[in-house]
Amino acid sequence: DLVEVGSGTESIEAQLRTIFHRARVARMDRDTTRGHALNKLLSDFRAHSIDILVGTQMVAKGHDFPGVNLVGILLADTGLHFPDFRAAERTWQLLTQVAGRAGRGEHQGLAIIQTFSAEHNAVRCAASGDHEEFCRLELENRKALGYPPFGRLVKILLSGKNEDSVEEEAGR
């Protein structure tokens, strides 16, 4: 049986409209930013025609939103579970970028991070703003495991119709 887990941006947008019924809520994701819709959405947000903007990672990418004082990051640890040695670095980068959207104006900002991995170095260091500690710990982990920059990785993929031939080629 399939069971729905997590919340998509559409669901979160609907919940926010229910909780904050007077707020003007908008969503920024792949479905709502086709064509010129992205530019309109961004200009509406900058003009304060939108009170709450719900979005995917694209909210963090290169946008400057003055006057944003509160940022919430839901399921902040999902990227940590990808089978990639850079998963922690990418998660830390994203959390730092998103949290950095708050407090760019005259008022101090606040970022609230919801996670199941609060003690993970990427989450902990992003939350505390300790960039040097994250780099130190990440490099320490990579060195212990022989990952770049302390080692090299290569992926070799062999395929073919005859299993014996592929196995023989792999052995060679």
XYZ file of C-alpha atoms in Angstrom:
172
model
C 0.000 0.000 0.000
C 1.132 3.510 -0.752
C 0.880 6.044 2.030
C 1.126 9.785 1.500
C 3.941 11.313 3.544
C 5.237 14.852 3.766
C 3.584 17.953 2.477
C 3.873 19.544 -0.904
C 3.843 23.282 -1.462
C 0.208 23.208 -2.576
C -0.857 21.532 0.665
C 1.203 23.918 2.780
C -0.247 26.888 0.911
C -3.789 25.648 1.649
C -2.978 25.111 5.335
C -1.492 28.599 5.646
C -4.575 30.137 4.009
C -6.694 28.383 6.648
C -4.498 29.384 9.597
C -3.788 32.952 8.434
C -7.079 33.658 6.658
C -6.348 37.398 6.259
C -2.846 36.900 4.818
C -2.203 37.032 1.103
C -0.506 33.708 0.418
C 1.201 32.724 -2.841
C 3.163 29.723 -4.010
C 6.459 29.655 -5.927
C 7.157 26.278 -7.471
C 7.445 24.691 -10.891
C 3.658 24.776 -11.376
C 3.249 28.494 -10.635
C 6.291 29.992 -12.365
C 5.803 29.132 -16.022
C 6.335 31.867 -18.595
C 6.086 35.385 -17.181
C 4.390 34.190 -13.998
C 7.711 34.119 -12.125
C 8.425 37.800 -12.799
C 4.904 38.807 -11.705
C 5.149 36.687 -8.570
C 8.517 38.197 -7.633
C 7.388 41.763 -8.297
C 4.189 41.198 -6.281
C 6.236 39.854 -3.376
C 8.692 42.756 -3.522
C 5.754 45.200 -3.648
C 4.305 43.559 -0.508
C 1.178 42.397 -2.359
C 1.969 38.950 -0.957
C 2.353 38.404 2.791
C 3.464 34.763 2.806
C 5.388 33.088 0.004
C 5.523 29.296 0.016
C 8.086 27.757 -2.249
C 10.526 25.075 -3.169
C 14.299 25.447 -3.317
C 13.870 27.950 -6.129
C 12.981 30.611 -3.526
C 16.575 30.474 -2.289
C 18.254 30.786 -5.645
C 19.546 34.293 -6.233
C 16.502 36.298 -5.170
C 16.771 39.325 -2.926
C 13.676 39.937 -0.829
C 14.119 43.032 1.326
C 11.705 43.268 4.225
C 11.490 39.527 4.852
C 11.892 38.965 8.565
C 10.813 35.343 8.966
C 11.743 32.264 6.963
C 10.515 28.740 7.669
C 12.264 25.696 6.249
C 10.254 22.473 6.330
C 11.803 18.999 6.109
C 15.230 20.614 6.001
C 17.027 17.278 6.129
C 15.582 15.523 3.070
C 18.694 16.300 1.010
C 20.893 14.583 3.578
C 19.569 11.195 2.557
C 20.688 11.260 -1.069
C 23.442 8.770 -1.933
C 26.022 11.461 -2.667
C 29.093 12.343 -0.626
C 28.210 16.018 -1.173
C 24.714 15.696 0.362
C 25.697 17.373 3.633
C 27.435 20.218 1.815
C 24.442 20.793 -0.465
C 22.028 20.711 2.475
C 24.168 23.145 4.465
C 24.417 25.450 1.433
C 20.663 25.443 0.854
C 19.810 26.024 4.515
C 22.308 28.870 4.698
C 20.902 30.433 1.520
C 17.284 30.181 2.624
C 17.979 31.403 6.160
C 19.881 34.306 4.634
C 16.674 35.554 3.014
C 15.456 36.765 6.409
C 16.657 40.017 7.928
C 18.090 41.720 4.859
C 16.263 44.939 5.663
C 16.410 47.154 8.702
C 14.915 44.532 11.027
C 16.701 41.438 12.262
C 15.445 38.211 10.722
C 14.601 34.797 12.077
C 14.811 31.416 10.367
C 12.915 28.443 11.771
C 14.247 25.084 10.623
C 12.052 21.967 10.925
C 14.114 18.808 10.714
C 14.358 15.220 11.900
C 18.168 15.522 11.955
C 18.797 18.502 14.222
C 22.150 17.097 15.395
C 23.547 16.584 11.884
C 26.546 18.841 11.234
C 24.942 20.411 8.159
C 21.767 21.411 10.013
C 23.449 22.352 13.289
C 26.120 24.520 11.658
C 23.670 26.183 9.275
C 21.387 27.001 12.212
C 24.237 28.466 14.263
C 25.865 30.188 11.289
C 29.173 28.471 12.058
C 30.584 28.087 8.555
C 34.122 27.304 9.674
C 32.958 24.479 11.947
C 30.910 22.929 9.144
C 33.885 23.032 6.764
C 36.204 21.554 9.381
C 33.836 18.691 10.205
C 32.945 18.003 6.581
C 36.595 17.854 5.538
C 37.335 15.597 8.505
C 34.571 13.191 7.409
C 35.692 13.227 3.789
C 39.293 12.539 4.763
C 38.264 9.565 6.930
C 36.256 8.094 4.043
C 38.745 8.933 1.272
C 36.321 11.252 -0.521
C 37.433 14.282 -2.542
C 39.506 16.314 -2.059
C 41.422 13.529 -0.261
C 40.658 10.826 -2.799
C 39.193 10.290 -6.217
C 35.979 8.645 -7.294
C 35.229 7.060 -10.613
C 32.092 5.401 -11.936
C 32.420 2.670 -14.510
C 29.252 1.308 -16.060
C 29.349 -1.763 -18.280
C 26.292 -3.140 -19.990
C 25.553 -5.642 -22.655
C 23.200 -8.365 -23.808
C 25.459 -11.237 -22.784
C 26.188 -11.399 -19.058
C 29.302 -13.562 -19.512
C 30.811 -11.121 -22.027
C 30.135 -8.159 -19.751
C 31.650 -9.974 -16.785
C 34.709 -10.921 -18.851
C 35.111 -7.300 -20.009
C 34.738 -6.054 -16.416
C 37.483 -8.441 -15.327
C 39.777 -7.152 -18.041
